[in-house]
PDB file of C-alpha atoms in Angstrom:
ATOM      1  CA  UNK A   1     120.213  66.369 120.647  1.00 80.00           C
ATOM      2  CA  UNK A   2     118.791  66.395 116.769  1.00 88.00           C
ATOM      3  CA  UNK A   3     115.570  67.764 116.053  1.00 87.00           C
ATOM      4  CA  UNK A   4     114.065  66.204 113.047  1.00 93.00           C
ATOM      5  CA  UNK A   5     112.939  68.532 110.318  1.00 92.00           C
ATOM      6  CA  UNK A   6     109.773  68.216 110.050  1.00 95.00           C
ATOM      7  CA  UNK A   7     109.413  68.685 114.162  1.00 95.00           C
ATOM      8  CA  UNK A   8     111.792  72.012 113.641  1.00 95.00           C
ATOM      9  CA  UNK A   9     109.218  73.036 110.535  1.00 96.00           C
ATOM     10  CA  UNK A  10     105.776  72.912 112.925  1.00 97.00           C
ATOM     11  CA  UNK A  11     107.317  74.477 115.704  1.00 96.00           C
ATOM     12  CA  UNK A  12     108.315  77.440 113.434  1.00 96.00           C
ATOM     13  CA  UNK A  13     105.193  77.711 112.212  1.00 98.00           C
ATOM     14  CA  UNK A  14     103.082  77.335 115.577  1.00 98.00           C
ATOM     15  CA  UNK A  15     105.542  80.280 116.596  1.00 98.00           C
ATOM     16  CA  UNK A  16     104.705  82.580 113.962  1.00 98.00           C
ATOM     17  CA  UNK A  17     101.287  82.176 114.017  1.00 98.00           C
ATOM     18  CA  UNK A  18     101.264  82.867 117.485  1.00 98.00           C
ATOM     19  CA  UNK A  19     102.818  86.459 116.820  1.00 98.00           C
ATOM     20  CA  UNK A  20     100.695  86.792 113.863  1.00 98.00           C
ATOM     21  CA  UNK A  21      97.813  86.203 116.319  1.00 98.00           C
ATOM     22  CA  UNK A  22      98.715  88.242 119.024  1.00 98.00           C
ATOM     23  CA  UNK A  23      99.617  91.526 116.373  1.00 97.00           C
ATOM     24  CA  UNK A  24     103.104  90.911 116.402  1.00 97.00           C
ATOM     25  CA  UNK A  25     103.870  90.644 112.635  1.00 98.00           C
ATOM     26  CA  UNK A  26     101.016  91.325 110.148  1.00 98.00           C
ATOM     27  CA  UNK A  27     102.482  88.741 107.909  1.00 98.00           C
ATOM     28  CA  UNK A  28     104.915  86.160 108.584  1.00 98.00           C
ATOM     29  CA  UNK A  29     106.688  83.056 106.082  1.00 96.00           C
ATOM     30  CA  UNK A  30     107.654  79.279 106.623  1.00 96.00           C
ATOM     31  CA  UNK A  31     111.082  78.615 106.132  1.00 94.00           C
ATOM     32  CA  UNK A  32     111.635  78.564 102.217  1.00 95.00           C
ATOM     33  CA  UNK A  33     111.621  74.454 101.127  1.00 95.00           C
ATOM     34  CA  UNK A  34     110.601  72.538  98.160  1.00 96.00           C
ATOM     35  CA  UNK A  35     107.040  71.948  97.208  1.00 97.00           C
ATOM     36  CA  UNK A  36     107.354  68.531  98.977  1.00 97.00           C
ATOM     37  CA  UNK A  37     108.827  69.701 102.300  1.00 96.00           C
ATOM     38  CA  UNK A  38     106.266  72.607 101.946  1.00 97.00           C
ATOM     39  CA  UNK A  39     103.246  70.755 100.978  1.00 97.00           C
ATOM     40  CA  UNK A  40     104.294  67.576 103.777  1.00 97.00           C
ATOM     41  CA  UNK A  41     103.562  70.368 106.277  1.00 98.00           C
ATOM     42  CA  UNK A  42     100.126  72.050 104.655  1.00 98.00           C
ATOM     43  CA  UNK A  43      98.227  69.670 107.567  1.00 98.00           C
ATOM     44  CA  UNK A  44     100.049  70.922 110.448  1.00 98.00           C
ATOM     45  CA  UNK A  45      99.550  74.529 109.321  1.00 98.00           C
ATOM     46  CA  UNK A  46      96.232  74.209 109.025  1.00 98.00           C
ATOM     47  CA  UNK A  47      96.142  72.690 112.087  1.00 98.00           C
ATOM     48  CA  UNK A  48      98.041  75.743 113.702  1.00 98.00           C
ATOM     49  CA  UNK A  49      95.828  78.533 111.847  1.00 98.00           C
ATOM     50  CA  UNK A  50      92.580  77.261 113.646  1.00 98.00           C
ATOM     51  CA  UNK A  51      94.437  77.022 117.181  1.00 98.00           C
ATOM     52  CA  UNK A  52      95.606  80.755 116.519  1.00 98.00           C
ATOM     53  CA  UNK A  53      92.738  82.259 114.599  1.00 98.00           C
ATOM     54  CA  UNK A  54      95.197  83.060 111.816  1.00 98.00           C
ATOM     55  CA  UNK A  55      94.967  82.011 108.053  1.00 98.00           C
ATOM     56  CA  UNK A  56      97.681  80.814 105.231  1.00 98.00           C
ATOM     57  CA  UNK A  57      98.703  81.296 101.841  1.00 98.00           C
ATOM     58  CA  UNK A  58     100.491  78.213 100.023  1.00 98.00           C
ATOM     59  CA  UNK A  59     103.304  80.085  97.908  1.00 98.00           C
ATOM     60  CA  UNK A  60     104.212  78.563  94.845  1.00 97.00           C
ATOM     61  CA  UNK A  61     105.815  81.968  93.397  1.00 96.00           C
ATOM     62  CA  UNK A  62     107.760  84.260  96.383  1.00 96.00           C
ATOM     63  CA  UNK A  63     107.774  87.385  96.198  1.00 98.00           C
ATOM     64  CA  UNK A  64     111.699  87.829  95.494  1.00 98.00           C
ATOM     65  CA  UNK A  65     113.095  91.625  96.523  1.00 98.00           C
ATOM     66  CA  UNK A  66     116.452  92.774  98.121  1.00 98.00           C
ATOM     67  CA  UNK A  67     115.620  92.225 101.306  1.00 97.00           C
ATOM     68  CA  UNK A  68     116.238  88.773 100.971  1.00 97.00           C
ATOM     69  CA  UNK A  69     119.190  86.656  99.427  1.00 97.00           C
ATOM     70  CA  UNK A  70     118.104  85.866  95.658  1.00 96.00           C
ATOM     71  CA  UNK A  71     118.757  81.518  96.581  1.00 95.00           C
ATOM     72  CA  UNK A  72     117.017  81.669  99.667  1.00 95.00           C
ATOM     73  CA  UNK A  73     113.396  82.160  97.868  1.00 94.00           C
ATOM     74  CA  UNK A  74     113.951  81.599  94.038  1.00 96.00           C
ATOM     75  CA  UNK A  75     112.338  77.862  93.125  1.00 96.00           C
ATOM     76  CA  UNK A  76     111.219  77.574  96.539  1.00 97.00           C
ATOM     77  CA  UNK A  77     107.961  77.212  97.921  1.00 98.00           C
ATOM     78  CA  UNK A  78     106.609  78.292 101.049  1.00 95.00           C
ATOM     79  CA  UNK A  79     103.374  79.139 103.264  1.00 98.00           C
ATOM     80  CA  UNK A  80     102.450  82.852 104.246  1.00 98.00           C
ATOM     81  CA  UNK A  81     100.755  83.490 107.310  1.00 98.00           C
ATOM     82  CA  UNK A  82      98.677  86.467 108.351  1.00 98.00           C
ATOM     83  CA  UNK A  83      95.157  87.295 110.027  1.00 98.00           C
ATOM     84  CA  UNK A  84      93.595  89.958 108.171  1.00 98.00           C
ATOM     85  CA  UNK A  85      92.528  89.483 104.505  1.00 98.00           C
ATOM     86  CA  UNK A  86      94.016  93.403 103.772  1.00 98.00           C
ATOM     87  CA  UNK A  87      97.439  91.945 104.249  1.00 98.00           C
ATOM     88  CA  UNK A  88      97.704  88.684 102.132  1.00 98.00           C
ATOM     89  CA  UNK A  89      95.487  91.236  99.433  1.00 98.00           C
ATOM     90  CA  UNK A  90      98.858  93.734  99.775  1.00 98.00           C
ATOM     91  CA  UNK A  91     101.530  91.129  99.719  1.00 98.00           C
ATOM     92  CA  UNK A  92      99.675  90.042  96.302  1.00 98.00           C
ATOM     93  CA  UNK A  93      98.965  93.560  94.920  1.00 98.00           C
ATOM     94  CA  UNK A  94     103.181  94.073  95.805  1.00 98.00           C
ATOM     95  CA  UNK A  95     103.956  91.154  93.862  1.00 98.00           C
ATOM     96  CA  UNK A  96     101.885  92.533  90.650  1.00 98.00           C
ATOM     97  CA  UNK A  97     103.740  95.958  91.076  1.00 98.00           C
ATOM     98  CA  UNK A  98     106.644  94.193  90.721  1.00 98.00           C
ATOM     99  CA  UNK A  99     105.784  91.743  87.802  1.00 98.00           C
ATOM    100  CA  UNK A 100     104.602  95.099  85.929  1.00 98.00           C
ATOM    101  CA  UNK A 101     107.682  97.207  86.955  1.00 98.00           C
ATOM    102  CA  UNK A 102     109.648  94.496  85.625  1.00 98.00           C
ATOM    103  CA  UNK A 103     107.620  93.829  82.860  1.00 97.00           C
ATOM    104  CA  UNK A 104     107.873  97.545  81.631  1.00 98.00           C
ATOM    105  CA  UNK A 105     111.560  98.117  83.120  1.00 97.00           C
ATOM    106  CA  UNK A 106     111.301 100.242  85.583  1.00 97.00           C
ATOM    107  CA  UNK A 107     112.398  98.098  88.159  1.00 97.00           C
ATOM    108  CA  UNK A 108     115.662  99.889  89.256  1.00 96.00           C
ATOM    109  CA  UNK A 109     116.478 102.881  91.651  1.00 95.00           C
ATOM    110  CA  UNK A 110     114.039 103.529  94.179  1.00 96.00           C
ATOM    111  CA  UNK A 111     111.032 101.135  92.607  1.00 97.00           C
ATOM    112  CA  UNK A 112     113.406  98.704  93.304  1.00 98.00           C
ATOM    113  CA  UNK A 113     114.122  99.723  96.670  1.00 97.00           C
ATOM    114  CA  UNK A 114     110.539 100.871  97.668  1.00 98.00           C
ATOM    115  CA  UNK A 115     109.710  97.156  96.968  1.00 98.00           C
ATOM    116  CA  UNK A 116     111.824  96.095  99.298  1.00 98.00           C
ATOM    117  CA  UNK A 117     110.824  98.205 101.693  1.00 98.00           C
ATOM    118  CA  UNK A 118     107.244  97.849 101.648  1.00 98.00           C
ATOM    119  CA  UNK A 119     107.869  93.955 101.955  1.00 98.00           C
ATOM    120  CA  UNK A 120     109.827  94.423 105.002  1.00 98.00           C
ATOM    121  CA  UNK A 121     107.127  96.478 106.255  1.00 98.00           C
ATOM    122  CA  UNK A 122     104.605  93.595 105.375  1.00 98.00           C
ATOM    123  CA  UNK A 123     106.747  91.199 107.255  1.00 98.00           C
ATOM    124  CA  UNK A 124     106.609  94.157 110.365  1.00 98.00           C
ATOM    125  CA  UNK A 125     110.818  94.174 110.676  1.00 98.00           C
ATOM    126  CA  UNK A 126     111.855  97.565 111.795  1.00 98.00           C
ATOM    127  CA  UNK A 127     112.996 100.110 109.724  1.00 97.00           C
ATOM    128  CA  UNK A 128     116.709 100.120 110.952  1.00 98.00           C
ATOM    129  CA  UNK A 129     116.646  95.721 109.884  1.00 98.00           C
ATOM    130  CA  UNK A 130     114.735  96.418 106.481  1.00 98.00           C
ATOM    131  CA  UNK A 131     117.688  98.521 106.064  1.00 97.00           C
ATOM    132  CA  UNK A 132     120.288  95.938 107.341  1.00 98.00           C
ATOM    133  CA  UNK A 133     119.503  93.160 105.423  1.00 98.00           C
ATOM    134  CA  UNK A 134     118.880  95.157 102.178  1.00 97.00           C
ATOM    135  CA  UNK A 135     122.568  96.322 102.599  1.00 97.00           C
ATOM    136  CA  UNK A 136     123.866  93.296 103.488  1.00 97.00           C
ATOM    137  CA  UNK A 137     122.483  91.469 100.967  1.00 97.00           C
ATOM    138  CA  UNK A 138     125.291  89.649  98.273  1.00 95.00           C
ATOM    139  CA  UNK A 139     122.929  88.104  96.359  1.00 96.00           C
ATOM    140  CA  UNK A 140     120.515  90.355  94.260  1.00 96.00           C
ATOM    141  CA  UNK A 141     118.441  89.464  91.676  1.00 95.00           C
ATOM    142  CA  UNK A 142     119.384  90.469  88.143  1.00 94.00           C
ATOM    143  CA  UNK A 143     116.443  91.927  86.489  1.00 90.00           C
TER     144      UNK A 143
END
């Protein structure tokens, strides 16, 4: 049996904003997918964030760290999820330590890292998997 898409897309996000809701993960992200794919399913988040009490954040710009494979986020567009206002507030705040690390290069070493880390942290992943997919990760972003 296929699942469309679309279908595959909603129940993803219904699923993360029910751990978002319940205090599972602080923050959580839609699959990475082009601003029409993203913005095609803006509705149905919506939808899902008054069900679950949760709120979004239309990405236009990901955050891009080691923790993630440089092509899966990089021109892609996506929706953030999270209940508390602190959190979306950090995830931005991380993504201006970054710009300004990179703008003044001293993005390398453990800035670099630390980054990494405190997104995985954001994203509520156990230590041991921030530390898994940062090491496992072929595709870094040259900076």
């Amino acid at each position: 049996m296929e699942i469309d898409s679309y279908s595959f897309q909603c129940g993803v996000i219904d699923c993360f904003n029910e751990m978002v809701a319940a205090g599972v993960k602080s923050l959580a992200l839609s699959r990475p997918a082009s601003r029409e794919e993203r913005d095609a399913l803006i509705d149905f988040a919506h939808e899902s964030c008054r069900r679950y009490g949760t709120k979004l954040y239309p990405e236009d710009q990901p955050l891009i760290t080691d923790l993630f494979p440089l092509s899966l986020n990089q021109g892609k567009f996506n929706i953030l999820f999270y209940r508390d206002d602190h959190v979306i507030e950090e995830y931005i705040r991380l993504k201006e330590r970054k710009e300004n690390m990179v703008a003044s290069r001293a993005y390398f070493g453990g800035n670099r890292s630390r980054t990494a880390w405190e997104y995985g942290r954001l994203l509520s992943y156990p230590e041991e998997v921030i530390q898994r997919l940062i090491a496992d990760n072929p595709e870094k972003e040259k900076v």
